[in-house]
Amino acid sequence: MDITPHDRAPGDETTPEARRDETLAGLQAYLIGLGLSLILTATSFWAATTSALWAPGVAIGLVVLAIAQMGVHLVFFLHITTGPDNVNNVLALAFGVMIVGLVVIGSLWIMVHLNANMMPSATG
Amino acid sequence: MTTALTISHGGHGVPPGPSMDGPAPKRIVVSYGFWIFLLSDIVMFSAIFATYSVLVQATAGGPGGAQLFHLSTVAVETACLLLSTFTCGLMSLAVNIGHRAATYLGGAITFLLGAAFLTLEIREFAAMIAEGATPERSAFLSGFFTLVGCHGLHVTIGLIWLTVMMAQVATKGFTAFVHRRLLCFSLFWHALDIIWVALFSIVYLMGAR
């Protein structure tokens, strides 16, 4: 992982001033993450309840907003960044995202086709 | 390929390795291992999400999401969990500077917000079951209770873990392994909020339309 204030080992040789700066930088990151998450969440709830948007496009918009918010959480809360110590974490994340995509998209794809091939009396 | 490997290893008796910096600090190795566990947990959730999405139309004549979900309750639940993930971050800042009182305060607020989330969720489940929307009513409701209940179970485990960690801070102090466990706890708690983001978007916001 990147050496952020969050990851600073206990007992590291840092001066009290440096330590205070790190805590302030960490606080700033959490505040940015909270602010962005609140904006994205509020947008999602607004998009789901308003009638001002084109209804068939809302579902895609909600997925995009959710993925954006997951990205915000990963960077500002979990500190999965592009730092040199973070390469292993990012690679594991990429593999996890691939498996999640295969499971979700693959299941929906196959089941929609199976459902379409069912006898009309057997559906619903 | 062989040539490239030989060059990259120096060829002067230098042991092969990913870098010349020596082994990573233990907290980085521990958080990497815990991150792998969290990803496997997310893969498990993705299977439950896929099941739910396949079954979402199979209401068998029973109530659907539009009749059952109250978005105002979901908004309060979302706010509780998001703020508790924020206070969990503040708690880990307090842990890093070894500030005991701020750690207890952050842990207590995180616990209360998590408990408020769980209370709202249990009341929502109880109200649904009282209306006859039980897990055995339809495939949609089975999928709903499995998915949301599984997340709620994780939150419950997180609350127990947080209590245990506060007790360990009280009895053992800020030792190296208490630090690492608190780091793993904060990763776990943040990951639960990531799953909740997918959950409120896909289950509640799309389902209530």
GROMACS .gro file of C-alpha atoms in nm:
model
  333
    1MET     CA    1   0.000   0.000   0.000
    2ASP     CA    2   0.101   0.357  -0.048
    3ILE     CA    3   0.242   0.520   0.261
    4THR     CA    4  -0.049   0.744   0.345
    5PRO     CA    5  -0.113   0.876   0.693
    6HIS     CA    6  -0.352   0.583   0.727
    7ASP     CA    7  -0.073   0.331   0.675
    8ARG     CA    8   0.198   0.495   0.880
    9ALA     CA    9   0.354   0.232   1.101
   10PRO     CA   10   0.342   0.295   1.475
   11GLY     CA   11   0.667   0.412   1.624
   12ASP     CA   12   0.797   0.549   1.296
   13GLU     CA   13   1.068   0.809   1.335
   14THR     CA   14   0.854   1.114   1.267
   15THR     CA   15   0.852   1.449   1.440
   16PRO     CA   16   0.530   1.564   1.611
   17GLU     CA   17   0.494   1.833   1.341
   18ALA     CA   18   0.516   1.579   1.056
   19ARG     CA   19   0.272   1.355   1.238
   20ARG     CA   20   0.024   1.639   1.280
   21ASP     CA   21   0.055   1.725   0.908
   22GLU     CA   22  -0.013   1.360   0.820
   23THR     CA   23  -0.323   1.353   1.039
   24LEU     CA   24  -0.450   1.674   0.878
   25ALA     CA   25  -0.385   1.531   0.529
   26GLY     CA   26  -0.568   1.212   0.629
   27LEU     CA   27  -0.861   1.413   0.767
   28GLN     CA   28  -0.873   1.610   0.442
   29ALA     CA   29  -0.888   1.286   0.237
   30TYR     CA   30  -1.175   1.148   0.449
   31LEU     CA   31  -1.364   1.480   0.422
   32ILE     CA   32  -1.324   1.483   0.041
   33GLY     CA   33  -1.443   1.120   0.029
   34LEU     CA   34  -1.743   1.198   0.249
   35GLY     CA   35  -1.836   1.506   0.043
   36LEU     CA   36  -1.812   1.323  -0.292
   37SER     CA   37  -2.009   1.024  -0.153
   38LEU     CA   38  -2.285   1.251  -0.023
   39ILE     CA   39  -2.312   1.427  -0.361
   40LEU     CA   40  -2.322   1.096  -0.553
   41THR     CA   41  -2.573   0.938  -0.311
   42ALA     CA   42  -2.801   1.244  -0.324
   43THR     CA   43  -2.783   1.239  -0.705
   44SER     CA   44  -2.878   0.868  -0.710
   45PHE     CA   45  -3.179   0.920  -0.484
   46TRP     CA   46  -3.286   1.226  -0.685
   47ALA     CA   47  -3.252   1.038  -1.017
   48ALA     CA   48  -3.457   0.745  -0.884
   49THR     CA   49  -3.746   0.957  -0.760
   50THR     CA   50  -3.768   1.243  -1.012
   51SER     CA   51  -3.985   1.239  -1.322
   52ALA     CA   52  -3.766   1.498  -1.498
   53LEU     CA   53  -3.538   1.234  -1.652
   54TRP     CA   54  -3.597   0.995  -1.941
   55ALA     CA   55  -3.716   0.687  -1.748
   56PRO     CA   56  -3.540   0.407  -1.947
   57GLY     CA   57  -3.203   0.580  -1.900
   58VAL     CA   58  -3.226   0.609  -1.520
   59ALA     CA   59  -3.114   0.250  -1.451
   60ILE     CA   60  -2.790   0.300  -1.645
   61GLY     CA   61  -2.738   0.632  -1.471
   62LEU     CA   62  -2.780   0.465  -1.130
   63VAL     CA   63  -2.522   0.198  -1.221
   64VAL     CA   64  -2.275   0.467  -1.334
   65LEU     CA   65  -2.329   0.668  -1.013
   66ALA     CA   66  -2.285   0.353  -0.800
   67ILE     CA   67  -1.959   0.259  -0.976
   68ALA     CA   68  -1.833   0.618  -0.934
   69GLN     CA   69  -1.912   0.607  -0.563
   70MET     CA   70  -1.737   0.271  -0.523
   71GLY     CA   71  -1.430   0.432  -0.684
   72VAL     CA   72  -1.448   0.722  -0.438
   73HIS     CA   73  -1.470   0.477  -0.146
   74LEU     CA   74  -1.176   0.270  -0.276
   75VAL     CA   75  -0.948   0.574  -0.314
   76PHE     CA   76  -1.044   0.796  -0.019
   77PHE     CA   77  -1.152   0.537   0.243
   78LEU     CA   78  -0.968   0.215   0.157
   79HIS     CA   79  -0.661   0.397   0.017
   80ILE     CA   80  -0.632   0.169  -0.286
   81THR     CA   81  -0.427   0.412  -0.494
   82THR     CA   82  -0.164   0.398  -0.767
   83GLY     CA   83   0.128   0.423  -0.524
   84PRO     CA   84   0.427   0.190  -0.564
   85ASP     CA   85   0.340  -0.025  -0.258
   86ASN     CA   86  -0.016  -0.063  -0.383
   87VAL     CA   87   0.052  -0.262  -0.704
   88ASN     CA   88  -0.045  -0.596  -0.547
   89ASN     CA   89  -0.370  -0.452  -0.407
   90VAL     CA   90  -0.465  -0.299  -0.743
   91LEU     CA   91  -0.391  -0.626  -0.928
   92ALA     CA   92  -0.604  -0.822  -0.678
   93LEU     CA   93  -0.880  -0.563  -0.722
   94ALA     CA   94  -0.861  -0.597  -1.101
   95PHE     CA   95  -0.895  -0.976  -1.071
   96GLY     CA   96  -1.188  -0.936  -0.829
   97VAL     CA   97  -1.364  -0.694  -1.064
   98MET     CA   98  -1.317  -0.941  -1.351
   99ILE     CA   99  -1.474  -1.229  -1.152
  100VAL     CA  100  -1.762  -1.007  -1.031
  101GLY     CA  101  -1.826  -0.896  -1.391
  102LEU     CA  102  -1.822  -1.256  -1.522
  103VAL     CA  103  -2.057  -1.379  -1.248
  104VAL     CA  104  -2.311  -1.096  -1.272
  105ILE     CA  105  -2.314  -1.031  -1.649
  106GLY     CA  106  -2.280  -1.403  -1.731
  107SER     CA  107  -2.569  -1.502  -1.501
  108LEU     CA  108  -2.800  -1.231  -1.634
  109TRP     CA  109  -2.710  -1.308  -1.998
  110ILE     CA  110  -2.769  -1.683  -1.966
  111MET     CA  111  -3.083  -1.657  -1.753
  112VAL     CA  112  -3.252  -1.403  -1.983
  113HIS     CA  113  -3.198  -1.642  -2.276
  114LEU     CA  114  -3.323  -1.943  -2.077
  115ASN     CA  115  -3.627  -1.744  -1.967
  116ALA     CA  116  -3.700  -1.644  -2.329
  117ASN     CA  117  -3.685  -2.011  -2.434
  118MET     CA  118  -3.926  -2.128  -2.164
  119MET     CA  119  -4.275  -2.248  -2.250
  120PRO     CA  120  -4.519  -1.957  -2.211
  121SER     CA  121  -4.721  -2.147  -1.948
  122ALA     CA  122  -4.411  -2.212  -1.738
  123THR     CA  123  -4.312  -1.848  -1.706
  124GLY     CA  124  -4.434  -1.597  -1.449
  125MET     CA  125   1.264  -1.447  -2.202
  126THR     CA  126   1.545  -1.629  -2.022
  127THR     CA  127   1.789  -1.353  -2.111
  128ALA     CA  128   1.555  -1.089  -1.980
  129LEU     CA  129   1.512  -1.276  -1.654
  130THR     CA  130   1.888  -1.317  -1.610
  131ILE     CA  131   1.945  -0.947  -1.668
  132SER     CA  132   1.672  -0.841  -1.433
  133HIS     CA  133   1.816  -1.055  -1.156
  134GLY     CA  134   2.156  -0.896  -1.194
  135GLY     CA  135   2.338  -1.227  -1.239
  136HIS     CA  136   2.584  -1.156  -0.954
  137GLY     CA  137   2.439  -1.384  -0.690
  138VAL     CA  138   2.162  -1.134  -0.611
  139PRO     CA  139   1.856  -1.334  -0.501
  140PRO     CA  140   1.557  -1.292  -0.736
  141GLY     CA  141   1.277  -1.082  -0.601
  142PRO     CA  142   1.016  -0.827  -0.701
  143SER     CA  143   1.225  -0.536  -0.578
  144MET     CA  144   1.550  -0.453  -0.402
  145ASP     CA  145   1.373  -0.282  -0.115
  146GLY     CA  146   1.357  -0.595   0.100
  147PRO     CA  147   1.038  -0.748   0.239
  148ALA     CA  148   0.735  -0.525   0.279
  149PRO     CA  149   0.647  -0.416   0.634
  150LYS     CA  150   0.418  -0.659   0.814
  151ARG     CA  151   0.120  -0.420   0.820
  152ILE     CA  152   0.135  -0.396   0.439
  153VAL     CA  153   0.146  -0.777   0.406
  154VAL     CA  154  -0.139  -0.817   0.657
  155SER     CA  155  -0.361  -0.559   0.488
  156TYR     CA  156  -0.287  -0.722   0.149
  157GLY     CA  157  -0.400  -1.060   0.284
  158PHE     CA  158  -0.712  -0.906   0.435
  159TRP     CA  159  -0.782  -0.725   0.108
  160ILE     CA  160  -0.777  -1.063  -0.071
  161PHE     CA  161  -1.033  -1.191   0.183
  162LEU     CA  162  -1.252  -0.882   0.127
  163LEU     CA  163  -1.238  -0.934  -0.250
  164SER     CA  164  -1.346  -1.298  -0.207
  165ASP     CA  165  -1.632  -1.173   0.011
  166ILE     CA  166  -1.729  -0.928  -0.265
  167VAL     CA  167  -1.720  -1.215  -0.519
  168MET     CA  168  -1.959  -1.408  -0.292
  169PHE     CA  169  -2.189  -1.104  -0.279
  170SER     CA  170  -2.174  -1.078  -0.660
  171ALA     CA  171  -2.318  -1.430  -0.685
  172ILE     CA  172  -2.604  -1.332  -0.450
  173PHE     CA  173  -2.655  -1.009  -0.649
  174ALA     CA  174  -2.674  -1.212  -0.971
  175THR     CA  175  -2.929  -1.448  -0.811
  176TYR     CA  176  -3.139  -1.154  -0.694
  177SER     CA  177  -3.125  -0.983  -1.035
  178VAL     CA  178  -3.235  -1.304  -1.211
  179LEU     CA  179  -3.527  -1.352  -0.967
  180VAL     CA  180  -3.636  -0.989  -0.932
  181GLN     CA  181  -3.936  -1.031  -1.167
  182ALA     CA  182  -4.046  -1.365  -1.013
  183THR     CA  183  -4.290  -1.223  -0.760
  184ALA     CA  184  -4.541  -1.512  -0.804
  185GLY     CA  185  -4.832  -1.267  -0.778
  186GLY     CA  186  -4.701  -1.134  -0.445
  187PRO     CA  187  -4.582  -0.783  -0.363
  188GLY     CA  188  -4.293  -0.635  -0.563
  189GLY     CA  189  -4.030  -0.379  -0.472
  190ALA     CA  190  -4.249  -0.081  -0.561
  191GLN     CA  191  -4.505  -0.181  -0.295
  192LEU     CA  192  -4.255  -0.287  -0.028
  193PHE     CA  193  -3.964  -0.040  -0.032
  194HIS     CA  194  -3.975   0.295   0.150
  195LEU     CA  195  -3.699   0.512   0.007
  196SER     CA  196  -3.704   0.753   0.303
  197THR     CA  197  -3.601   0.467   0.537
  198VAL     CA  198  -3.335   0.358   0.288
  199ALA     CA  199  -3.200   0.716   0.269
  200VAL     CA  200  -3.162   0.729   0.649
  201GLU     CA  201  -2.994   0.383   0.649
  202THR     CA  202  -2.756   0.499   0.375
  203ALA     CA  203  -2.670   0.817   0.567
  204CYS     CA  204  -2.604   0.616   0.887
  205LEU     CA  205  -2.370   0.374   0.712
  206LEU     CA  206  -2.185   0.645   0.515
  207LEU     CA  207  -2.130   0.858   0.827
  208SER     CA  208  -2.017   0.551   1.025
  209THR     CA  209  -1.761   0.469   0.754
  210PHE     CA  210  -1.640   0.833   0.784
  211THR     CA  211  -1.612   0.818   1.164
  212CYS     CA  212  -1.434   0.481   1.128
  213GLY     CA  213  -1.176   0.665   0.913
  214LEU     CA  214  -1.142   0.934   1.181
  215MET     CA  215  -1.096   0.658   1.441
  216SER     CA  216  -0.807   0.510   1.241
  217LEU     CA  217  -0.645   0.857   1.229
  218ALA     CA  218  -0.675   0.869   1.610
  219VAL     CA  219  -0.524   0.519   1.630
  220ASN     CA  220  -0.227   0.631   1.421
  221ILE     CA  221  -0.139   0.916   1.655
  222GLY     CA  222  -0.207   0.694   1.958
  223HIS     CA  223  -0.487   0.917   2.092
  224ARG     CA  224  -0.686   0.687   2.317
  225ALA     CA  225  -0.983   0.913   2.398
  226ALA     CA  226  -1.038   1.004   2.031
  227THR     CA  227  -1.018   0.634   1.939
  228TYR     CA  228  -1.291   0.547   2.191
  229LEU     CA  229  -1.505   0.841   2.072
  230GLY     CA  230  -1.464   0.743   1.704
  231GLY     CA  231  -1.535   0.378   1.784
  232ALA     CA  232  -1.844   0.468   1.988
  233ILE     CA  233  -1.992   0.691   1.714
  234THR     CA  234  -1.913   0.427   1.449
  235PHE     CA  235  -2.085   0.164   1.666
  236LEU     CA  236  -2.394   0.378   1.730
  237LEU     CA  237  -2.438   0.466   1.362
  238GLY     CA  238  -2.391   0.100   1.262
  239ALA     CA  239  -2.641  -0.007   1.530
  240ALA     CA  240  -2.890   0.256   1.406
  241PHE     CA  241  -2.852   0.117   1.051
  242LEU     CA  242  -2.912  -0.237   1.176
  243THR     CA  243  -3.216  -0.134   1.386
  244LEU     CA  244  -3.378   0.035   1.085
  245GLU     CA  245  -3.309  -0.272   0.870
  246ILE     CA  246  -3.455  -0.514   1.128
  247ARG     CA  247  -3.768  -0.293   1.164
  248GLU     CA  248  -3.801  -0.288   0.784
  249PHE     CA  249  -3.775  -0.669   0.772
  250ALA     CA  250  -4.027  -0.707   1.059
  251ALA     CA  251  -4.276  -0.473   0.885
  252MET     CA  252  -4.241  -0.668   0.558
  253ILE     CA  253  -4.293  -1.003   0.732
  254ALA     CA  254  -4.597  -0.861   0.918
  255GLU     CA  255  -4.747  -0.767   0.578
  256GLY     CA  256  -4.703  -1.128   0.462
  257ALA     CA  257  -4.395  -1.053   0.248
  258THR     CA  258  -4.192  -1.336   0.400
  259PRO     CA  259  -3.888  -1.501   0.235
  260GLU     CA  260  -4.101  -1.803   0.133
  261ARG     CA  261  -4.369  -1.585  -0.037
  262SER     CA  262  -4.186  -1.561  -0.373
  263ALA     CA  263  -3.848  -1.617  -0.536
  264PHE     CA  264  -3.802  -1.238  -0.547
  265LEU     CA  265  -3.847  -1.214  -0.168
  266SER     CA  266  -3.615  -1.512  -0.108
  267GLY     CA  267  -3.348  -1.334  -0.311
  268PHE     CA  268  -3.416  -1.003  -0.135
  269PHE     CA  269  -3.388  -1.143   0.218
  270THR     CA  270  -3.076  -1.344   0.128
  271LEU     CA  271  -2.897  -1.044  -0.022
  272VAL     CA  272  -2.994  -0.771   0.226
  273GLY     CA  273  -2.983  -1.014   0.520
  274CYS     CA  274  -2.632  -1.126   0.427
  275HIS     CA  275  -2.516  -0.764   0.430
  276GLY     CA  276  -2.693  -0.707   0.762
  277LEU     CA  277  -2.517  -1.016   0.902
  278HIS     CA  278  -2.182  -0.867   0.797
  279VAL     CA  279  -2.271  -0.540   0.974
  280THR     CA  280  -2.360  -0.739   1.288
  281ILE     CA  281  -2.024  -0.918   1.276
  282GLY     CA  282  -1.854  -0.579   1.225
  283LEU     CA  283  -2.024  -0.437   1.535
  284ILE     CA  284  -1.911  -0.736   1.745
  285TRP     CA  285  -1.557  -0.702   1.604
  286LEU     CA  286  -1.554  -0.327   1.683
  287THR     CA  287  -1.658  -0.399   2.044
  288VAL     CA  288  -1.382  -0.660   2.078
  289MET     CA  289  -1.126  -0.415   1.934
  290MET     CA  290  -1.227  -0.140   2.179
  291ALA     CA  291  -1.183  -0.394   2.463
  292GLN     CA  292  -0.839  -0.485   2.324
  293VAL     CA  293  -0.736  -0.118   2.308
  294ALA     CA  294  -0.849  -0.085   2.671
  295THR     CA  295  -0.668  -0.395   2.798
  296LYS     CA  296  -0.364  -0.431   2.569
  297GLY     CA  297  -0.311  -0.071   2.455
  298PHE     CA  298  -0.181   0.031   2.111
  299THR     CA  299   0.048  -0.267   2.049
  300ALA     CA  300   0.159  -0.355   1.695
  301PHE     CA  301  -0.098  -0.634   1.653
  302VAL     CA  302  -0.384  -0.425   1.793
  303HIS     CA  303  -0.286  -0.165   1.533
  304ARG     CA  304  -0.298  -0.425   1.253
  305ARG     CA  305  -0.635  -0.561   1.370
  306LEU     CA  306  -0.780  -0.211   1.379
  307LEU     CA  307  -0.646  -0.155   1.027
  308CYS     CA  308  -0.820  -0.476   0.910
  309PHE     CA  309  -1.141  -0.371   1.090
  310SER     CA  310  -1.146  -0.033   0.913
  311LEU     CA  311  -1.091  -0.207   0.574
  312PHE     CA  312  -1.382  -0.443   0.656
  313TRP     CA  313  -1.611  -0.157   0.759
  314HIS     CA  314  -1.531   0.049   0.447
  315ALA     CA  315  -1.588  -0.260   0.225
  316LEU     CA  316  -1.934  -0.308   0.382
  317ASP     CA  317  -2.026   0.044   0.273
  318ILE     CA  318  -1.907  -0.032  -0.082
  319ILE     CA  319  -2.144  -0.332  -0.088
  320TRP     CA  320  -2.424  -0.113   0.051
  321VAL     CA  321  -2.370   0.133  -0.239
  322ALA     CA  322  -2.439  -0.149  -0.487
  323LEU     CA  323  -2.728  -0.268  -0.270
  324PHE     CA  324  -2.921   0.057  -0.237
  325SER     CA  325  -2.866   0.139  -0.606
  326ILE     CA  326  -2.969  -0.199  -0.751
  327VAL     CA  327  -3.220  -0.332  -0.497
  328TYR     CA  328  -3.393  -0.025  -0.357
  329LEU     CA  329  -3.358   0.260  -0.608
  330MET     CA  330  -3.416   0.040  -0.916
  331GLY     CA  331  -3.671  -0.180  -0.734
  332ALA     CA  332  -3.885   0.106  -0.606
  333ARG     CA  333  -3.941   0.248  -0.956
   0.00000   0.00000   0.00000
